[in-house]
mmCIF file of C-alpha atoms and ligand atoms in Angstrom:
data_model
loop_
_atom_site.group_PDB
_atom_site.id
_atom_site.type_symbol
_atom_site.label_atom_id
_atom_site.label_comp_id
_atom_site.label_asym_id
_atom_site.label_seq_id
_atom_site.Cartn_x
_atom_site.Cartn_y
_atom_site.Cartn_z
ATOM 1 C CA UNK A 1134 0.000 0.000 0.000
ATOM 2 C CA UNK A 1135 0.977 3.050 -1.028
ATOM 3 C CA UNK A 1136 1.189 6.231 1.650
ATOM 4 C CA UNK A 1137 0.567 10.030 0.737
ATOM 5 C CA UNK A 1138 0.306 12.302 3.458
ATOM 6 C CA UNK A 1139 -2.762 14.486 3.164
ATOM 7 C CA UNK A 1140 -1.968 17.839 3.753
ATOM 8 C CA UNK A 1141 -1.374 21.224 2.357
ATOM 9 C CA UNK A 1142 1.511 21.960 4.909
ATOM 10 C CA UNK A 1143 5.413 21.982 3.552
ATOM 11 C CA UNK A 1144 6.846 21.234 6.980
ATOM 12 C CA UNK A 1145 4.522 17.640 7.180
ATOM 13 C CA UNK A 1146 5.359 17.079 3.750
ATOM 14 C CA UNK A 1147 9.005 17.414 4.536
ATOM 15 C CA UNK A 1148 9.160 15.555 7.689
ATOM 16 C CA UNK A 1149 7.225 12.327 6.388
ATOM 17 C CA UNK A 1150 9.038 12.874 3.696
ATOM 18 C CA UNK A 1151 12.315 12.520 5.377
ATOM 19 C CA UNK A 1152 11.102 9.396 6.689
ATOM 20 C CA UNK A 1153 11.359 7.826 3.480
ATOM 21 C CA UNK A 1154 8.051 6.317 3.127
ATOM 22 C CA UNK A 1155 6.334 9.157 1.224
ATOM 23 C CA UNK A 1156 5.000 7.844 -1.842
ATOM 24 C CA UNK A 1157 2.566 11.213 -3.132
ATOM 25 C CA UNK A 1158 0.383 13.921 -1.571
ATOM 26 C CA UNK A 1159 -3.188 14.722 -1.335
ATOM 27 C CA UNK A 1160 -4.535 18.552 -0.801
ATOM 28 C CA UNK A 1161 -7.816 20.006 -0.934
ATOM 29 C CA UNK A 1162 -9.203 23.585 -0.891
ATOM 30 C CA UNK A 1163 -9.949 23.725 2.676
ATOM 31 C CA UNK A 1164 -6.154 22.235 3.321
ATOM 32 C CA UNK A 1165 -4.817 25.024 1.100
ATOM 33 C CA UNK A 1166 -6.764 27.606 2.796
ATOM 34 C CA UNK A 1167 -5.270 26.445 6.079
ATOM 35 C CA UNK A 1168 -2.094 27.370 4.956
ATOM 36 C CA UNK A 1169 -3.381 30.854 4.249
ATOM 37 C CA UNK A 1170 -2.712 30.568 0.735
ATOM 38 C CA UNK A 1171 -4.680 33.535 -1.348
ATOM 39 C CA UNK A 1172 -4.744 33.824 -5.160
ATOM 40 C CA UNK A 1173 -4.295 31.900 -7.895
ATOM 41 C CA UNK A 1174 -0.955 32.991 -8.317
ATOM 42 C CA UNK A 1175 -0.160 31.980 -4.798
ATOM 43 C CA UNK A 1176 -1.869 28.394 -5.358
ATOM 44 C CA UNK A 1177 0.119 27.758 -8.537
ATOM 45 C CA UNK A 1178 3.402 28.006 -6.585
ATOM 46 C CA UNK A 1179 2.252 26.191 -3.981
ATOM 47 C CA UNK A 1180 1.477 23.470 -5.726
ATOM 48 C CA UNK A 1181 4.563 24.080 -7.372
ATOM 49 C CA UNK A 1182 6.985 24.016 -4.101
ATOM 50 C CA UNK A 1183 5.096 20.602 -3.116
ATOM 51 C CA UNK A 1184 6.634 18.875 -6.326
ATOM 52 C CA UNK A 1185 9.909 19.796 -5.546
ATOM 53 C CA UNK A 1186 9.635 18.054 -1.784
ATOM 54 C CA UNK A 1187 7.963 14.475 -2.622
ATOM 55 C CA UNK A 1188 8.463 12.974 -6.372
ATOM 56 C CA UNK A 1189 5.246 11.084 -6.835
ATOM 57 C CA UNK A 1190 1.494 11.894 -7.044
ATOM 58 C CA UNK A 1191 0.492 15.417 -5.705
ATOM 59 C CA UNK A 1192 -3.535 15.375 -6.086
ATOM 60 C CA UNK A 1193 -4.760 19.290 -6.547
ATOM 61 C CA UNK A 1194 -8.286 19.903 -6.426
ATOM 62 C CA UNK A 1195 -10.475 21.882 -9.195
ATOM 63 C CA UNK A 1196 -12.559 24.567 -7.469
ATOM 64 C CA UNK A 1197 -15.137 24.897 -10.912
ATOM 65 C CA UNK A 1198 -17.744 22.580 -11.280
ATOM 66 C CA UNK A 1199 -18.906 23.070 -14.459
ATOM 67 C CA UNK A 1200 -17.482 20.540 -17.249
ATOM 68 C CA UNK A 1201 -15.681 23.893 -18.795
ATOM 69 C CA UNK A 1202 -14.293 25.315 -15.913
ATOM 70 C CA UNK A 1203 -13.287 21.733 -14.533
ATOM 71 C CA UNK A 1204 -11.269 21.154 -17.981
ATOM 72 C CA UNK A 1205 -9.774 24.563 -17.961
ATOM 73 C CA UNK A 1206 -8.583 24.513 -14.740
ATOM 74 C CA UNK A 1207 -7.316 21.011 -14.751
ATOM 75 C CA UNK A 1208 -5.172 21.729 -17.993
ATOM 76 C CA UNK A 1209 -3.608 24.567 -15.984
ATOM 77 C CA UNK A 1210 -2.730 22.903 -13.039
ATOM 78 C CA UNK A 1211 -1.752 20.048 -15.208
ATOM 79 C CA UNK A 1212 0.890 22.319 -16.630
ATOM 80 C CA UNK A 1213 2.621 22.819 -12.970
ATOM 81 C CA UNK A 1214 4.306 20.368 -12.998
ATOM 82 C CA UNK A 1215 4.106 16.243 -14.617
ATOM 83 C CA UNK A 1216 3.044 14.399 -10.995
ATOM 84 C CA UNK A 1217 -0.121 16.741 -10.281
ATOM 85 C CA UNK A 1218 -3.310 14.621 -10.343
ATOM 86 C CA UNK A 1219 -6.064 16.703 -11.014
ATOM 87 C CA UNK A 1220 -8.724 16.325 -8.127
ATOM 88 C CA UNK A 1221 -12.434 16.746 -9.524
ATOM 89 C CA UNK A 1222 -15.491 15.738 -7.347
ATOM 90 C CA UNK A 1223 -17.615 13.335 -8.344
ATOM 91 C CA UNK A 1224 -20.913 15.021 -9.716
ATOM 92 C CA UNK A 1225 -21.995 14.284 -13.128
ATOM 93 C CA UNK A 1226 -19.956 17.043 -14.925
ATOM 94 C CA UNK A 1227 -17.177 15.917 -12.810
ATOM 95 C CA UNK A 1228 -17.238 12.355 -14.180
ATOM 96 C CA UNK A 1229 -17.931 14.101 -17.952
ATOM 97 C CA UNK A 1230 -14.212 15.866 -16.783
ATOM 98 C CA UNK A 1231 -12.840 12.840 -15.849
ATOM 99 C CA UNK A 1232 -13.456 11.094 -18.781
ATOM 100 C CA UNK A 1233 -12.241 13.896 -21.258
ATOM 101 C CA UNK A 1234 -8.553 14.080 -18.461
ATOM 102 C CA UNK A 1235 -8.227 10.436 -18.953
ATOM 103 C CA UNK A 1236 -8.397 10.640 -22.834
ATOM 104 C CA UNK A 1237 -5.640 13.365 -23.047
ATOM 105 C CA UNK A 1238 -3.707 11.214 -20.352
ATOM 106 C CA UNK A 1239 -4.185 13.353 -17.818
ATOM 107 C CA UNK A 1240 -4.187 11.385 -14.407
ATOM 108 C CA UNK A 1241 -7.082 12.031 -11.931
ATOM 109 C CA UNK A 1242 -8.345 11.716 -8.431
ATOM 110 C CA UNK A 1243 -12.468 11.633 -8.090
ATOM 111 C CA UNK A 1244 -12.935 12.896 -4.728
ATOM 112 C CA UNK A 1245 -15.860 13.164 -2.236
ATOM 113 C CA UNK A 1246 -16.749 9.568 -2.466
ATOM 114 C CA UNK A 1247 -19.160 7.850 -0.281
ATOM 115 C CA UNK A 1248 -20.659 4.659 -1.812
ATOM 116 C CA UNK A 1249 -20.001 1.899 -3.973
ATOM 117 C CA UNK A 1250 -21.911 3.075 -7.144
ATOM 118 C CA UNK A 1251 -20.054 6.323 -6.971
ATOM 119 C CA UNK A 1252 -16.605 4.470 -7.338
ATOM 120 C CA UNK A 1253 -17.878 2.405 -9.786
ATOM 121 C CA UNK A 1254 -18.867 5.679 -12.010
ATOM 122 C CA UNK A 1255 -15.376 6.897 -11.204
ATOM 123 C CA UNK A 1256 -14.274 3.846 -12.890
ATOM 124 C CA UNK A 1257 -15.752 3.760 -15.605
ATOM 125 C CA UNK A 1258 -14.772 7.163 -16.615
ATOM 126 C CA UNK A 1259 -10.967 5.935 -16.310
ATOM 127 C CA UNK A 1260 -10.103 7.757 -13.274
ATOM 128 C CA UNK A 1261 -6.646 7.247 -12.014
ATOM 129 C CA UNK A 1262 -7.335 7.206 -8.372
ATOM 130 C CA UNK A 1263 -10.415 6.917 -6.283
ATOM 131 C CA UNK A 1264 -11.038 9.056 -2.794
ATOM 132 C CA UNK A 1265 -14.024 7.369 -0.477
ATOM 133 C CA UNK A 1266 -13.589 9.160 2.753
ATOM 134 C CA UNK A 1267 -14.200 6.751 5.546
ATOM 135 C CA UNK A 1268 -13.426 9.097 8.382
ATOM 136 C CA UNK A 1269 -16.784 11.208 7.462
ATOM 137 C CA UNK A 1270 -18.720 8.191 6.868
ATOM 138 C CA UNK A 1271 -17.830 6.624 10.188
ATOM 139 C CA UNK A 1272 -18.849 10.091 11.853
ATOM 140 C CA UNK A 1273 -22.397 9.562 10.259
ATOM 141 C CA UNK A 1274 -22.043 6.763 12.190
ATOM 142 C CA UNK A 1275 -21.316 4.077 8.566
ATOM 143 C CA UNK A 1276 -18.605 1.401 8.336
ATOM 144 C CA UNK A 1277 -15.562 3.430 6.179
ATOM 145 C CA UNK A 1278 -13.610 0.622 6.198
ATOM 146 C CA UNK A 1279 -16.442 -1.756 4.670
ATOM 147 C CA UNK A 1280 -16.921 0.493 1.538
ATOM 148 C CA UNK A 1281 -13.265 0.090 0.985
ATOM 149 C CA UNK A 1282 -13.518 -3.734 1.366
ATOM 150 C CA UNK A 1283 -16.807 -3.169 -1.208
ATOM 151 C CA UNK A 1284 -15.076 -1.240 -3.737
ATOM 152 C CA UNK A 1285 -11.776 -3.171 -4.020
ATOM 153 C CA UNK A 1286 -14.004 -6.361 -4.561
ATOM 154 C CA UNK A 1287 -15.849 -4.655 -6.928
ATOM 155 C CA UNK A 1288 -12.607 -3.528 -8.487
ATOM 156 C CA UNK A 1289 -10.926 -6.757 -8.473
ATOM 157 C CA UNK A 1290 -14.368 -8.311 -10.268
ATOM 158 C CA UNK A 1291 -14.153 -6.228 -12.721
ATOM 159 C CA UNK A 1292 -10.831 -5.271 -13.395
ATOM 160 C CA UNK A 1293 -11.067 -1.976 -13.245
ATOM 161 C CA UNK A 1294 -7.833 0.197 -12.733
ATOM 162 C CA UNK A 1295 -8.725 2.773 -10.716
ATOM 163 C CA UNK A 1296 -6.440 2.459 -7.779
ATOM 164 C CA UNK A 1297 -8.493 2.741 -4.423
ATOM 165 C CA UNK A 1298 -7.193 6.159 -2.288
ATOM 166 C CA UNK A 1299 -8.596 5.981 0.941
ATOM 167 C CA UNK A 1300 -9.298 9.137 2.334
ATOM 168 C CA UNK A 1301 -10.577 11.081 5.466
ATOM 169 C CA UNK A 1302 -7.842 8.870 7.417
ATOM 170 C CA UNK A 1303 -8.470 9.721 11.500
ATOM 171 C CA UNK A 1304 -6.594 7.066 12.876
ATOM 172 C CA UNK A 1305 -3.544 4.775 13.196
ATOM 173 C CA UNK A 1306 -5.925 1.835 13.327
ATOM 174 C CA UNK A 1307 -7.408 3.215 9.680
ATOM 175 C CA UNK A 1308 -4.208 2.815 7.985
ATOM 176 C CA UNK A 1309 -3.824 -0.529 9.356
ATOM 177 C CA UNK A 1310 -7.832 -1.811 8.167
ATOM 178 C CA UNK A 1311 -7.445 0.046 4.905
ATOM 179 C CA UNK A 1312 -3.997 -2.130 4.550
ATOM 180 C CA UNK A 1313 -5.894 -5.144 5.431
ATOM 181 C CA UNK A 1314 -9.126 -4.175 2.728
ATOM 182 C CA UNK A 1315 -6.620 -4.127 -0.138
ATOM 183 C CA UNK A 1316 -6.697 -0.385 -0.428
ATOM 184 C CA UNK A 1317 -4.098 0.888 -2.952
ATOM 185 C CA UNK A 1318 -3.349 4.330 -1.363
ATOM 186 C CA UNK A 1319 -3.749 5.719 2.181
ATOM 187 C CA UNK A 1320 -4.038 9.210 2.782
ATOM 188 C CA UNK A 1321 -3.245 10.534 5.967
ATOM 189 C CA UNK A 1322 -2.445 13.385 7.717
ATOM 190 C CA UNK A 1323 1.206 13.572 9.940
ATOM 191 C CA UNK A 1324 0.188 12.181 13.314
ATOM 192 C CA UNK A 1325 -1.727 8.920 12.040
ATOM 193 C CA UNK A 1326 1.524 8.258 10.281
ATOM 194 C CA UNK A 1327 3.319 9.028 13.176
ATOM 195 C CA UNK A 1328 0.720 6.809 15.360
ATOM 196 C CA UNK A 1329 1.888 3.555 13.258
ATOM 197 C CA UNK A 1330 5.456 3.965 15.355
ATOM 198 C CA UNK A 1331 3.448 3.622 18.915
ATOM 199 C CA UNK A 1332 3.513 0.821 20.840
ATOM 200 C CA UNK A 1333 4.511 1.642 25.075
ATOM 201 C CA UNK A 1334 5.697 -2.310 24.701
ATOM 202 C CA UNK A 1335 9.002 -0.577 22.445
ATOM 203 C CA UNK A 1336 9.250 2.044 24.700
ATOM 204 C CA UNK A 1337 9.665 -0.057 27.880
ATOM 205 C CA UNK A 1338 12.151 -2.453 25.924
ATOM 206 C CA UNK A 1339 14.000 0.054 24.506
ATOM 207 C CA UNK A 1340 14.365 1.980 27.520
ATOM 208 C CA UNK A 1341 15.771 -1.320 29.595
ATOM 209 C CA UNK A 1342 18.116 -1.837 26.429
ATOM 210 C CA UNK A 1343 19.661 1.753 26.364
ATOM 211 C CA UNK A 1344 19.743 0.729 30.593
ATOM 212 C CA UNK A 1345 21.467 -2.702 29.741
ATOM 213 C CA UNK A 1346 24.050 -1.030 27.041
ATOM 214 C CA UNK A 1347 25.356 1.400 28.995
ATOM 215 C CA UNK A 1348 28.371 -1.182 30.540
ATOM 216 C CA UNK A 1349 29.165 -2.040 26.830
ATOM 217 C CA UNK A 1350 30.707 0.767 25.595
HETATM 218 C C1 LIG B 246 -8.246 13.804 0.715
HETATM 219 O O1 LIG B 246 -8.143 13.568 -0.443
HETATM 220 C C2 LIG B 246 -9.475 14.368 1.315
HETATM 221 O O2 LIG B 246 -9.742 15.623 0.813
HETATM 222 C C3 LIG B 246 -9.313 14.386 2.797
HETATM 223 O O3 LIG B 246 -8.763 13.139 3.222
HETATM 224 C C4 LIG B 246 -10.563 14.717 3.567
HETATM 225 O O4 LIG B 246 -10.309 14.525 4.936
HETATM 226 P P1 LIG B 246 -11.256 15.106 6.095
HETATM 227 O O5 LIG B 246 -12.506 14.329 6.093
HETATM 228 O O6 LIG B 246 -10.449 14.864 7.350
HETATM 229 O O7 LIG B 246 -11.450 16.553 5.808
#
């Protein structure tokens, strides 16, 4: 499985980075906004500056929702640089996008995901990676984790693809059930990555090691 860190923020990007288990990055316009980023000027670089730190996928999202303003601002941000994957939401002119990206090889990520049919429709339109966010759909009190489980079946059936992104990560524990469903991708933000290295059973062994070692030096 794949790991992108979902976040608009260089310093996260760097540090998982750094780790060396970065494989791409996911952003969205509430993300970007975070970072007080104004202007489309300001976005472009942004974007930009985000290449130049992880070299694989960097998903940036289409504000328009019409299929002409989804195309036009896809090509542009398609231009940035060759790893963006343009991030369109799946409503019907968004699939009608999707389709027309995936002609003229441009890769994709249909976001805003929540059921089965949807990701089937993403699909079908040749879309490069899939987003179902299973944090929001276990806060309206749904099984996340199950629609992953659903759509890489359905995937593997069919032989579709799409790779499966799941998205809306929360947890430690969500990384390791989307692992176990088979999902492609994981987005996360910094601390569930972080949250894999816990365990107080490492930090009581360690600790009596370091104890133990210091006669042997
Ligand atoms: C990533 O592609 C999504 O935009 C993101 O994971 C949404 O996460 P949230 O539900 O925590 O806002």
């Amino acid at each position: 499985m794949k790991f992108f860190i979902d976040t608009a923020n260089l310093d996260q990007i760097r540090e998982a980075h750094e780790m060396g288990i970065l494989d791409g990055v996911t952003t969205n316009p509430s993300l970007m906004a975070k970072e007080g980023i104004k202007g489309p000027n300001a976005v472009m670089k942004h974007y930009r500056d985000i290449c130049e730190i992880v070299d694989g996928p960097v998903s940036a999202e289409v504000i328009g929702t019409s299929f002409k303003d989804i195309i036009e601002e896809g090509k542009k941000l398609a231009e940035i640089h060759e790893n963006i994957v343009v991030k369109v939401p799946m409503i019907k002119d968004g699939i009608k996008a999707i389709k027309w990206f995936s002609d003229n090889d441009i890769p994709t990520n249909c976001t805003l995901v929540f059921s089965a049919g949807q990701a089937i429709l993403a699909a079908k339109a040749g879309a490069s990676f899939v987003s179902p966010f299973i944090g929001r759909i276990d806060d309206s009190n749904w099984d996340g984790v199950a629609l992953i489980e659903q759509i890489v079946r359905i995937y593997n059936t069919q032989g579709f693809a799409t790779e499966v992104l799941a998205a809306s990560i929360r947890t430690p524990l969500h990384i390791v059930r989307c692992a176990e469903a088979g999902a492609d991708v994981c987005t996360c933000p910094l601390s569930s990555i972080t949250g894999l290295l816990k365990h107080p059973l490492t930090d009581l062994g360690l600790a009596q090691f370091l104890k133990d070692a210091t006669g042997l030096q």
